[in-house]
Amino acid sequence: MTDGACEFCERPGGAILWQNDLCRVVEPQEAGYPGFCRVILARHAREMTELGAAERSRLMAVVFAVEEAVRETMRPDKMNLASLGNMVPHVHWHVIPRFRDDPHFPSPVWCEPRRDASVPEERAEHAARLASAVRTRLAKLPP
Amino acid sequence: MTDGACEFCERPGGAILWQNDLCRVVEPQEAGYPGFCRVILARHAREMTELGAAERSRLMAVVFAVEEAVRETMRPDKMNLASLGNMVPHVHWHVIPRFRDDPHFPSPVWCEPRRDASVPEERAEHAARLASAVRTRLAKLPP
């Protein structure tokens, strides 16, 4: 956990679905998790409470718009939201659709898997529509 | 994961530090994690995006005020925020101070521990001031 060379300052962290001056939405394509998105702050900051109130609200509006797009597209059993940063201490949010048959359910996705990571075909098809759903939702947000 | 008998509708989920009409802040006293707080929505809802925009903003303001109180009191190496609900699908936020020597670091706290859970004396002393810090911060929020 060093701030010296920051992975999210240096690399996008996934396929970019959308970005603006504040943040980007990426699809990291985690095995077994179609529809898994991350919202990554553009500037380097470690904690949400280092951000000003307006910046924080704008970022959370993006996180929740992405959650809406993921719910609409993927129809998960549960959504998981998390801002951890123990490995990469640069503010980012995991927005994760969870299914009862996914590799870790009901554990968090960072723990030991409970089953294999094969993905139902239908779920992969839903994920193919996610980029468009994310962009549609985010186009409606105030700048 | 059933919504029938909901643990957070039926029980407080920890020692209550603060509450209002919207939510409560509890200290679940997780072994090895002094300063670990949860913010639990009063009413039953499964997902953040089931809440209206104003309700969501009010809840996040509480979450971030608790993060500020935890950072000020505990002086952690990193903060972790998460809304998962795979086990108890009732909106709640984990607000967790993380330390390089805590039981799981850098893993999330829900995974297998990497070391024992003994807590430095100083950290336990800091946690004793947390309730007061949480109440002070939350008293400053608009209703």
mmCIF file of N, CA and C in Angstrom, chain B residues 7-139:
data_model
loop_
_atom_site.group_PDB
_atom_site.id
_atom_site.type_symbol
_atom_site.label_atom_id
_atom_site.label_comp_id
_atom_site.label_asym_id
_atom_site.label_seq_id
_atom_site.Cartn_x
_atom_site.Cartn_y
_atom_site.Cartn_z
ATOM 1 N N GLU B 7 -32.964 -9.764 10.090
ATOM 2 C CA GLU B 7 -32.191 -9.523 11.314
ATOM 3 C C GLU B 7 -32.165 -8.042 11.695
ATOM 4 N N PHE B 8 -32.031 -7.162 10.697
ATOM 5 C CA PHE B 8 -31.905 -5.735 11.025
ATOM 6 C C PHE B 8 -33.256 -5.041 11.189
ATOM 7 N N CYS B 9 -34.341 -5.735 10.836
ATOM 8 C CA CYS B 9 -35.661 -5.224 11.222
ATOM 9 C C CYS B 9 -35.975 -5.635 12.657
ATOM 10 N N GLU B 10 -35.405 -6.768 13.067
ATOM 11 C CA GLU B 10 -35.782 -7.334 14.359
ATOM 12 C C GLU B 10 -34.845 -6.966 15.498
ATOM 13 N N ARG B 11 -33.564 -6.734 15.171
ATOM 14 C CA ARG B 11 -32.567 -6.467 16.211
ATOM 15 C C ARG B 11 -31.714 -5.259 15.828
ATOM 16 N N PRO B 12 -31.152 -4.559 16.840
ATOM 17 C CA PRO B 12 -30.367 -3.356 16.511
ATOM 18 C C PRO B 12 -29.091 -3.670 15.721
ATOM 19 N N GLY B 13 -28.475 -4.842 15.921
ATOM 20 C CA GLY B 13 -27.262 -5.187 15.175
ATOM 21 C C GLY B 13 -25.987 -4.676 15.820
ATOM 22 N N GLY B 14 -26.077 -4.259 17.067
ATOM 23 C CA GLY B 14 -24.893 -3.767 17.773
ATOM 24 C C GLY B 14 -25.304 -2.719 18.800
ATOM 25 N N ALA B 15 -24.308 -2.208 19.514
ATOM 26 C CA ALA B 15 -24.562 -1.152 20.503
ATOM 27 C C ALA B 15 -24.885 0.140 19.755
ATOM 28 N N ILE B 16 -26.029 0.722 20.041
ATOM 29 C CA ILE B 16 -26.469 1.916 19.293
ATOM 30 C C ILE B 16 -25.711 3.157 19.784
ATOM 31 N N LEU B 17 -24.989 3.794 18.861
ATOM 32 C CA LEU B 17 -24.254 5.022 19.189
ATOM 33 C C LEU B 17 -25.110 6.257 18.934
ATOM 34 N N TRP B 18 -26.005 6.136 17.960
ATOM 35 C CA TRP B 18 -26.800 7.293 17.527
ATOM 36 C C TRP B 18 -27.934 6.768 16.665
ATOM 37 N N GLN B 19 -29.089 7.439 16.677
ATOM 38 C CA GLN B 19 -30.132 7.065 15.717
ATOM 39 C C GLN B 19 -31.086 8.225 15.475
ATOM 40 N N ASN B 20 -31.704 8.212 14.318
ATOM 41 C CA ASN B 20 -32.787 9.158 14.035
ATOM 42 C C ASN B 20 -33.873 8.406 13.257
ATOM 43 N N ASP B 21 -34.770 9.142 12.594
ATOM 44 C CA ASP B 21 -35.869 8.496 11.872
ATOM 45 C C ASP B 21 -35.378 7.681 10.676
ATOM 46 N N LEU B 22 -34.215 8.054 10.138
ATOM 47 C CA LEU B 22 -33.708 7.449 8.910
ATOM 48 C C LEU B 22 -32.896 6.190 9.153
ATOM 49 N N CYS B 23 -32.028 6.251 10.183
ATOM 50 C CA CYS B 23 -31.036 5.176 10.344
ATOM 51 C C CYS B 23 -30.459 5.172 11.750
ATOM 52 N N ARG B 24 -29.676 4.133 12.038
ATOM 53 C CA ARG B 24 -28.943 4.086 13.303
ATOM 54 C C ARG B 24 -27.473 3.765 13.019
ATOM 55 N N VAL B 25 -26.627 4.236 13.929
ATOM 56 C CA VAL B 25 -25.203 3.915 13.866
ATOM 57 C C VAL B 25 -24.920 2.979 15.028
ATOM 58 N N VAL B 26 -24.397 1.798 14.712
ATOM 59 C CA VAL B 26 -24.127 0.815 15.768
ATOM 60 C C VAL B 26 -22.663 0.401 15.729
ATOM 61 N N GLU B 27 -22.210 -0.062 16.882
ATOM 62 C CA GLU B 27 -20.873 -0.620 17.004
ATOM 63 C C GLU B 27 -21.074 -2.122 17.233
ATOM 64 N N PRO B 28 -20.778 -2.943 16.219
ATOM 65 C CA PRO B 28 -21.062 -4.377 16.369
ATOM 66 C C PRO B 28 -20.026 -5.115 17.214
ATOM 67 N N GLN B 29 -18.937 -4.415 17.596
ATOM 68 C CA GLN B 29 -17.865 -5.026 18.399
ATOM 69 C C GLN B 29 -17.344 -6.331 17.798
ATOM 70 N N GLU B 30 -16.876 -6.219 16.567
ATOM 71 C CA GLU B 30 -16.246 -7.343 15.874
ATOM 72 C C GLU B 30 -14.860 -7.584 16.463
ATOM 73 N N ALA B 31 -14.513 -8.841 16.755
ATOM 74 C CA ALA B 31 -13.210 -9.169 17.358
ATOM 75 C C ALA B 31 -12.071 -8.669 16.473
ATOM 76 N N GLY B 32 -11.144 -7.954 17.086
ATOM 77 C CA GLY B 32 -9.985 -7.447 16.344
ATOM 78 C C GLY B 32 -10.227 -6.125 15.657
ATOM 79 N N TYR B 33 -11.485 -5.605 15.738
ATOM 80 C CA TYR B 33 -11.822 -4.372 15.010
ATOM 81 C C TYR B 33 -12.496 -3.316 15.879
ATOM 82 N N PRO B 34 -11.776 -2.787 16.873
ATOM 83 C CA PRO B 34 -12.345 -1.647 17.589
ATOM 84 C C PRO B 34 -12.547 -0.508 16.600
ATOM 85 N N GLY B 35 -13.652 0.204 16.754
ATOM 86 C CA GLY B 35 -13.925 1.332 15.866
ATOM 87 C C GLY B 35 -14.767 0.963 14.658
ATOM 88 N N PHE B 36 -15.019 -0.333 14.458
ATOM 89 C CA PHE B 36 -15.877 -0.814 13.353
ATOM 90 C C PHE B 36 -17.298 -0.337 13.637
ATOM 91 N N CYS B 37 -17.892 0.409 12.706
ATOM 92 C CA CYS B 37 -19.272 0.876 12.858
ATOM 93 C C CYS B 37 -20.133 0.357 11.714
ATOM 94 N N ARG B 38 -21.433 0.287 11.964
ATOM 95 C CA ARG B 38 -22.381 0.050 10.879
ATOM 96 C C ARG B 38 -23.455 1.127 10.906
ATOM 97 N N VAL B 39 -23.854 1.544 9.723
ATOM 98 C CA VAL B 39 -24.972 2.478 9.573
ATOM 99 C C VAL B 39 -26.094 1.673 8.940
ATOM 100 N N ILE B 40 -27.196 1.531 9.676
ATOM 101 C CA ILE B 40 -28.280 0.644 9.254
ATOM 102 C C ILE B 40 -29.542 1.458 8.995
ATOM 103 N N LEU B 41 -30.084 1.328 7.797
ATOM 104 C CA LEU B 41 -31.331 2.019 7.445
ATOM 105 C C LEU B 41 -32.448 1.548 8.379
ATOM 106 N N ALA B 42 -33.276 2.474 8.840
ATOM 107 C CA ALA B 42 -34.351 2.085 9.765
ATOM 108 C C ALA B 42 -35.389 1.218 9.050
ATOM 109 N N ARG B 43 -35.835 1.679 7.891
ATOM 110 C CA ARG B 43 -36.871 0.911 7.190
ATOM 111 C C ARG B 43 -36.225 -0.208 6.391
ATOM 112 N N HIS B 44 -37.025 -1.188 6.005
ATOM 113 C CA HIS B 44 -36.484 -2.287 5.222
ATOM 114 C C HIS B 44 -36.423 -1.925 3.745
ATOM 115 N N ALA B 45 -35.218 -1.966 3.175
ATOM 116 C CA ALA B 45 -35.033 -1.855 1.723
ATOM 117 C C ALA B 45 -33.803 -2.695 1.411
ATOM 118 N N ARG B 46 -33.771 -3.261 0.217
ATOM 119 C CA ARG B 46 -32.666 -4.157 -0.128
ATOM 120 C C ARG B 46 -31.474 -3.428 -0.736
ATOM 121 N N GLU B 47 -31.767 -2.431 -1.600
ATOM 122 C CA GLU B 47 -30.699 -1.815 -2.384
ATOM 123 C C GLU B 47 -30.702 -0.299 -2.205
ATOM 124 N N MET B 48 -29.532 0.301 -2.308
ATOM 125 C CA MET B 48 -29.423 1.760 -2.225
ATOM 126 C C MET B 48 -30.275 2.431 -3.293
ATOM 127 N N THR B 49 -30.346 1.821 -4.485
ATOM 128 C CA THR B 49 -31.103 2.450 -5.571
ATOM 129 C C THR B 49 -32.605 2.159 -5.480
ATOM 130 N N GLU B 50 -33.049 1.548 -4.384
ATOM 131 C CA GLU B 50 -34.491 1.514 -4.091
ATOM 132 C C GLU B 50 -34.891 2.768 -3.310
ATOM 133 N N LEU B 51 -33.890 3.455 -2.731
ATOM 134 C CA LEU B 51 -34.177 4.662 -1.959
ATOM 135 C C LEU B 51 -34.376 5.842 -2.902
ATOM 136 N N GLY B 52 -35.173 6.792 -2.477
ATOM 137 C CA GLY B 52 -35.275 8.044 -3.229
ATOM 138 C C GLY B 52 -33.973 8.822 -3.124
ATOM 139 N N ALA B 53 -33.785 9.776 -4.027
ATOM 140 C CA ALA B 53 -32.513 10.515 -4.079
ATOM 141 C C ALA B 53 -32.237 11.256 -2.769
ATOM 142 N N ALA B 54 -33.249 11.856 -2.174
ATOM 143 C CA ALA B 54 -33.033 12.633 -0.948
ATOM 144 C C ALA B 54 -32.684 11.713 0.222
ATOM 145 N N GLU B 55 -33.396 10.589 0.297
ATOM 146 C CA GLU B 55 -33.153 9.614 1.361
ATOM 147 C C GLU B 55 -31.732 9.049 1.238
ATOM 148 N N ARG B 56 -31.345 8.780 0.007
ATOM 149 C CA ARG B 56 -30.007 8.243 -0.265
ATOM 150 C C ARG B 56 -28.935 9.251 0.142
ATOM 151 N N SER B 57 -29.153 10.513 -0.199
ATOM 152 C CA SER B 57 -28.174 11.545 0.167
ATOM 153 C C SER B 57 -28.067 11.699 1.678
ATOM 154 N N ARG B 58 -29.208 11.661 2.347
ATOM 155 C CA ARG B 58 -29.178 11.779 3.820
ATOM 156 C C ARG B 58 -28.419 10.606 4.424
ATOM 157 N N LEU B 59 -28.655 9.407 3.887
ATOM 158 C CA LEU B 59 -27.970 8.226 4.435
ATOM 159 C C LEU B 59 -26.458 8.317 4.199
ATOM 160 N N MET B 60 -26.070 8.728 2.980
ATOM 161 C CA MET B 60 -24.634 8.827 2.697
ATOM 162 C C MET B 60 -23.978 9.909 3.549
ATOM 163 N N ALA B 61 -24.719 10.984 3.851
ATOM 164 C CA ALA B 61 -24.162 12.020 4.727
ATOM 165 C C ALA B 61 -23.848 11.444 6.104
ATOM 166 N N VAL B 62 -24.709 10.542 6.583
ATOM 167 C CA VAL B 62 -24.432 9.886 7.868
ATOM 168 C C VAL B 62 -23.200 8.974 7.734
ATOM 169 N N VAL B 63 -23.153 8.197 6.656
ATOM 170 C CA VAL B 63 -22.013 7.296 6.446
ATOM 171 C C VAL B 63 -20.695 8.084 6.445
ATOM 172 N N PHE B 64 -20.678 9.196 5.731
ATOM 173 C CA PHE B 64 -19.432 9.958 5.640
ATOM 174 C C PHE B 64 -19.120 10.688 6.955
ATOM 175 N N ALA B 65 -20.144 11.110 7.682
ATOM 176 C CA ALA B 65 -19.889 11.712 9.001
ATOM 177 C C ALA B 65 -19.292 10.666 9.948
ATOM 178 N N VAL B 66 -19.787 9.434 9.843
ATOM 179 C CA VAL B 66 -19.225 8.361 10.675
ATOM 180 C C VAL B 66 -17.788 8.079 10.239
ATOM 181 N N GLU B 67 -17.547 8.062 8.923
ATOM 182 C CA GLU B 67 -16.163 7.867 8.467
ATOM 183 C C GLU B 67 -15.248 8.948 9.049
ATOM 184 N N GLU B 68 -15.710 10.183 9.032
ATOM 185 C CA GLU B 68 -14.890 11.273 9.595
ATOM 186 C C GLU B 68 -14.613 11.045 11.079
ATOM 187 N N ALA B 69 -15.640 10.651 11.822
ATOM 188 C CA ALA B 69 -15.466 10.403 13.259
ATOM 189 C C ALA B 69 -14.492 9.242 13.491
ATOM 190 N N VAL B 70 -14.610 8.202 12.671
ATOM 191 C CA VAL B 70 -13.729 7.034 12.826
ATOM 192 C C VAL B 70 -12.292 7.414 12.470
ATOM 193 N N ARG B 71 -12.120 8.168 11.401
ATOM 194 C CA ARG B 71 -10.748 8.577 11.024
ATOM 195 C C ARG B 71 -10.112 9.440 12.105
ATOM 196 N N GLU B 72 -10.917 10.404 12.607
ATOM 197 C CA GLU B 72 -10.418 11.332 13.634
ATOM 198 C C GLU B 72 -10.031 10.587 14.911
ATOM 199 N N THR B 73 -10.843 9.616 15.282
ATOM 200 C CA THR B 73 -10.644 8.925 16.554
ATOM 201 C C THR B 73 -9.605 7.814 16.449
ATOM 202 N N MET B 74 -9.717 7.025 15.398
ATOM 203 C CA MET B 74 -8.916 5.788 15.308
ATOM 204 C C MET B 74 -7.602 5.984 14.548
ATOM 205 N N ARG B 75 -7.531 7.009 13.718
ATOM 206 C CA ARG B 75 -6.350 7.262 12.874
ATOM 207 C C ARG B 75 -5.877 6.001 12.136
ATOM 208 N N PRO B 76 -6.780 5.440 11.315
ATOM 209 C CA PRO B 76 -6.448 4.186 10.614
ATOM 210 C C PRO B 76 -5.509 4.417 9.431
ATOM 211 N N ASP B 77 -4.914 3.325 8.962
ATOM 212 C CA ASP B 77 -4.100 3.392 7.740
ATOM 213 C C ASP B 77 -4.988 3.530 6.507
ATOM 214 N N LYS B 78 -6.209 2.980 6.579
ATOM 215 C CA LYS B 78 -7.143 3.043 5.445
ATOM 216 C C LYS B 78 -8.551 2.889 5.986
ATOM 217 N N MET B 79 -9.503 3.500 5.320
ATOM 218 C CA MET B 79 -10.910 3.261 5.637
ATOM 219 C C MET B 79 -11.503 2.315 4.600
ATOM 220 N N ASN B 80 -12.398 1.460 5.046
ATOM 221 C CA ASN B 80 -13.175 0.612 4.133
ATOM 222 C C ASN B 80 -14.657 0.931 4.325
ATOM 223 N N LEU B 81 -15.338 1.133 3.200
ATOM 224 C CA LEU B 81 -16.795 1.344 3.206
ATOM 225 C C LEU B 81 -17.421 0.273 2.328
ATOM 226 N N ALA B 82 -18.497 -0.333 2.807
ATOM 227 C CA ALA B 82 -19.139 -1.349 1.974
ATOM 228 C C ALA B 82 -20.595 -1.525 2.335
ATOM 229 N N SER B 83 -21.407 -1.697 1.299
ATOM 230 C CA SER B 83 -22.805 -2.054 1.433
ATOM 231 C C SER B 83 -22.989 -3.332 0.627
ATOM 232 N N LEU B 84 -23.057 -4.463 1.311
ATOM 233 C CA LEU B 84 -23.092 -5.766 0.641
ATOM 234 C C LEU B 84 -24.486 -6.374 0.800
ATOM 235 N N GLY B 85 -24.786 -6.895 1.989
ATOM 236 C CA GLY B 85 -26.135 -7.393 2.244
ATOM 237 C C GLY B 85 -26.431 -8.753 1.652
ATOM 238 N N ASN B 86 -25.388 -9.528 1.355
ATOM 239 C CA ASN B 86 -25.624 -10.879 0.835
ATOM 240 C C ASN B 86 -26.223 -11.783 1.908
ATOM 241 N N MET B 87 -25.845 -11.541 3.154
ATOM 242 C CA MET B 87 -26.364 -12.340 4.263
ATOM 243 C C MET B 87 -27.627 -11.711 4.846
ATOM 244 N N VAL B 88 -27.627 -10.419 5.015
ATOM 245 C CA VAL B 88 -28.782 -9.687 5.552
ATOM 246 C C VAL B 88 -29.145 -8.600 4.531
ATOM 247 N N PRO B 89 -30.089 -8.923 3.636
ATOM 248 C CA PRO B 89 -30.403 -7.986 2.550
ATOM 249 C C PRO B 89 -31.310 -6.838 3.009
ATOM 250 N N HIS B 90 -30.759 -6.041 3.891
ATOM 251 C CA HIS B 90 -31.417 -4.851 4.446
ATOM 252 C C HIS B 90 -30.324 -3.793 4.414
ATOM 253 N N VAL B 91 -30.574 -2.668 3.747
ATOM 254 C CA VAL B 91 -29.495 -1.691 3.490
ATOM 255 C C VAL B 91 -28.728 -1.336 4.761
ATOM 256 N N HIS B 92 -27.428 -1.589 4.736
ATOM 257 C CA HIS B 92 -26.540 -1.179 5.830
ATOM 258 C C HIS B 92 -25.143 -0.977 5.271
ATOM 259 N N TRP B 93 -24.419 -0.080 5.909
ATOM 260 C CA TRP B 93 -23.046 0.249 5.497
ATOM 261 C C TRP B 93 -22.064 -0.144 6.590
ATOM 262 N N HIS B 94 -21.021 -0.843 6.181
ATOM 263 C CA HIS B 94 -19.891 -1.120 7.062
ATOM 264 C C HIS B 94 -18.911 0.047 6.935
ATOM 265 N N VAL B 95 -18.510 0.599 8.057
ATOM 266 C CA VAL B 95 -17.525 1.698 8.083
ATOM 267 C C VAL B 95 -16.379 1.203 8.970
ATOM 268 N N ILE B 96 -15.276 0.831 8.328
ATOM 269 C CA ILE B 96 -14.271 0.010 9.013
ATOM 270 C C ILE B 96 -12.892 0.653 8.968
ATOM 271 N N PRO B 97 -12.342 0.975 10.149
ATOM 272 C CA PRO B 97 -10.961 1.466 10.161
ATOM 273 C C PRO B 97 -10.009 0.281 9.983
ATOM 274 N N ARG B 98 -9.079 0.402 9.043
ATOM 275 C CA ARG B 98 -8.151 -0.691 8.760
ATOM 276 C C ARG B 98 -6.722 -0.281 9.112
ATOM 277 N N PHE B 99 -5.989 -1.251 9.641
ATOM 278 C CA PHE B 99 -4.600 -1.035 10.037
ATOM 279 C C PHE B 99 -3.740 -2.134 9.420
ATOM 280 N N ARG B 100 -2.498 -1.769 9.094
ATOM 281 C CA ARG B 100 -1.606 -2.749 8.461
ATOM 282 C C ARG B 100 -1.442 -4.009 9.311
ATOM 283 N N ASP B 101 -1.624 -3.885 10.644
ATOM 284 C CA ASP B 101 -1.436 -5.048 11.520
ATOM 285 C C ASP B 101 -2.765 -5.646 11.985
ATOM 286 N N ASP B 102 -3.882 -5.270 11.330
ATOM 287 C CA ASP B 102 -5.163 -5.838 11.778
ATOM 288 C C ASP B 102 -5.293 -7.285 11.277
ATOM 289 N N PRO B 103 -6.312 -8.022 11.731
ATOM 290 C CA PRO B 103 -6.330 -9.468 11.431
ATOM 291 C C PRO B 103 -6.310 -9.840 9.945
ATOM 292 N N HIS B 104 -6.831 -8.989 9.077
ATOM 293 C CA HIS B 104 -6.996 -9.375 7.663
ATOM 294 C C HIS B 104 -6.201 -8.540 6.667
ATOM 295 N N PHE B 105 -5.659 -7.422 7.073
ATOM 296 C CA PHE B 105 -5.058 -6.487 6.118
ATOM 297 C C PHE B 105 -4.001 -7.147 5.246
ATOM 298 N N PRO B 106 -3.968 -6.916 3.906
ATOM 299 C CA PRO B 106 -4.828 -6.003 3.147
ATOM 300 C C PRO B 106 -6.112 -6.639 2.629
ATOM 301 N N SER B 107 -6.432 -7.870 3.041
ATOM 302 C CA SER B 107 -7.701 -8.456 2.597
ATOM 303 C C SER B 107 -8.875 -7.719 3.237
ATOM 304 N N PRO B 108 -10.046 -7.816 2.628
ATOM 305 C CA PRO B 108 -11.259 -7.341 3.297
ATOM 306 C C PRO B 108 -11.511 -8.141 4.586
ATOM 307 N N VAL B 109 -12.229 -7.554 5.502
ATOM 308 C CA VAL B 109 -12.416 -8.163 6.824
ATOM 309 C C VAL B 109 -13.253 -9.436 6.795
ATOM 310 N N TRP B 110 -13.933 -9.712 5.673
ATOM 311 C CA TRP B 110 -14.814 -10.887 5.608
ATOM 312 C C TRP B 110 -14.071 -12.136 5.166
ATOM 313 N N CYS B 111 -12.813 -11.991 4.765
ATOM 314 C CA CYS B 111 -12.048 -13.128 4.238
ATOM 315 C C CYS B 111 -11.359 -13.869 5.383
ATOM 316 N N GLU B 112 -10.564 -14.864 5.034
ATOM 317 C CA GLU B 112 -9.788 -15.596 6.040
ATOM 318 C C GLU B 112 -8.782 -14.636 6.691
ATOM 319 N N PRO B 113 -8.660 -14.686 8.031
ATOM 320 C CA PRO B 113 -7.669 -13.813 8.671
ATOM 321 C C PRO B 113 -6.230 -14.224 8.324
ATOM 322 N N ARG B 114 -5.338 -13.248 8.344
ATOM 323 C CA ARG B 114 -3.924 -13.495 8.050
ATOM 324 C C ARG B 114 -3.073 -13.538 9.308
ATOM 325 N N ARG B 115 -3.635 -13.039 10.431
ATOM 326 C CA ARG B 115 -2.866 -12.997 11.685
ATOM 327 C C ARG B 115 -3.843 -12.950 12.849
ATOM 328 N N ASP B 116 -3.342 -13.004 14.085
ATOM 329 C CA ASP B 116 -4.264 -13.047 15.230
ATOM 330 C C ASP B 116 -4.899 -11.676 15.451
ATOM 331 N N ALA B 117 -5.905 -11.677 16.302
ATOM 332 C CA ALA B 117 -6.760 -10.500 16.433
ATOM 333 C C ALA B 117 -6.436 -9.651 17.660
ATOM 334 N N SER B 118 -5.219 -9.781 18.198
ATOM 335 C CA SER B 118 -4.890 -8.951 19.365
ATOM 336 C C SER B 118 -4.825 -7.480 18.945
ATOM 337 N N VAL B 119 -5.361 -6.630 19.792
ATOM 338 C CA VAL B 119 -5.512 -5.214 19.461
ATOM 339 C C VAL B 119 -4.555 -4.389 20.320
ATOM 340 N N PRO B 120 -3.737 -3.519 19.722
ATOM 341 C CA PRO B 120 -2.869 -2.647 20.520
ATOM 342 C C PRO B 120 -3.705 -1.836 21.522
ATOM 343 N N GLU B 121 -3.159 -1.677 22.729
ATOM 344 C CA GLU B 121 -3.881 -0.994 23.800
ATOM 345 C C GLU B 121 -4.343 0.401 23.373
ATOM 346 N N GLU B 122 -3.457 1.107 22.700
ATOM 347 C CA GLU B 122 -3.757 2.465 22.252
ATOM 348 C C GLU B 122 -5.013 2.495 21.377
ATOM 349 N N ARG B 123 -5.156 1.470 20.533
ATOM 350 C CA ARG B 123 -6.290 1.432 19.602
ATOM 351 C C ARG B 123 -7.610 1.233 20.358
ATOM 352 N N ALA B 124 -7.568 0.386 21.371
ATOM 353 C CA ALA B 124 -8.765 0.169 22.196
ATOM 354 C C ALA B 124 -9.139 1.457 22.932
ATOM 355 N N GLU B 125 -8.130 2.206 23.366
ATOM 356 C CA GLU B 125 -8.385 3.487 24.045
ATOM 357 C C GLU B 125 -9.029 4.486 23.083
ATOM 358 N N HIS B 126 -8.516 4.522 21.865
ATOM 359 C CA HIS B 126 -9.112 5.419 20.872
ATOM 360 C C HIS B 126 -10.584 5.088 20.649
ATOM 361 N N ALA B 127 -10.878 3.789 20.566
ATOM 362 C CA ALA B 127 -12.256 3.363 20.287
ATOM 363 C C ALA B 127 -13.215 3.806 21.387
ATOM 364 N N ALA B 128 -12.692 3.941 22.599
ATOM 365 C CA ALA B 128 -13.540 4.367 23.721
ATOM 366 C C ALA B 128 -14.055 5.791 23.514
ATOM 367 N N ARG B 129 -13.374 6.557 22.656
ATOM 368 C CA ARG B 129 -13.811 7.938 22.393
ATOM 369 C C ARG B 129 -14.709 8.045 21.156
ATOM 370 N N LEU B 130 -14.962 6.900 20.522
ATOM 371 C CA LEU B 130 -15.661 6.939 19.240
ATOM 372 C C LEU B 130 -17.123 7.379 19.353
ATOM 373 N N ALA B 131 -17.833 6.853 20.359
ATOM 374 C CA ALA B 131 -19.263 7.171 20.479
ATOM 375 C C ALA B 131 -19.457 8.679 20.555
ATOM 376 N N SER B 132 -18.646 9.319 21.365
ATOM 377 C CA SER B 132 -18.736 10.763 21.526
ATOM 378 C C SER B 132 -18.414 11.479 20.203
ATOM 379 N N ALA B 133 -17.396 11.011 19.498
ATOM 380 C CA ALA B 133 -17.018 11.642 18.224
ATOM 381 C C ALA B 133 -18.125 11.479 17.175
ATOM 382 N N VAL B 134 -18.738 10.300 17.146
ATOM 383 C CA VAL B 134 -19.836 10.058 16.198
ATOM 384 C C VAL B 134 -20.995 11.002 16.493
ATOM 385 N N ARG B 135 -21.358 11.106 17.762
ATOM 386 C CA ARG B 135 -22.507 11.964 18.126
ATOM 387 C C ARG B 135 -22.217 13.429 17.819
ATOM 388 N N THR B 136 -20.998 13.862 18.063
ATOM 389 C CA THR B 136 -20.630 15.258 17.776
ATOM 390 C C THR B 136 -20.754 15.547 16.281
ATOM 391 N N ARG B 137 -20.204 14.650 15.467
ATOM 392 C CA ARG B 137 -20.273 14.847 14.005
ATOM 393 C C ARG B 137 -21.719 14.839 13.518
ATOM 394 N N LEU B 138 -22.514 13.912 14.045
ATOM 395 C CA LEU B 138 -23.880 13.765 13.529
ATOM 396 C C LEU B 138 -24.781 14.897 14.006
ATOM 397 N N ALA B 139 -24.436 15.501 15.125
ATOM 398 C CA ALA B 139 -25.221 16.643 15.612
ATOM 399 C C ALA B 139 -25.121 17.817 14.647
#
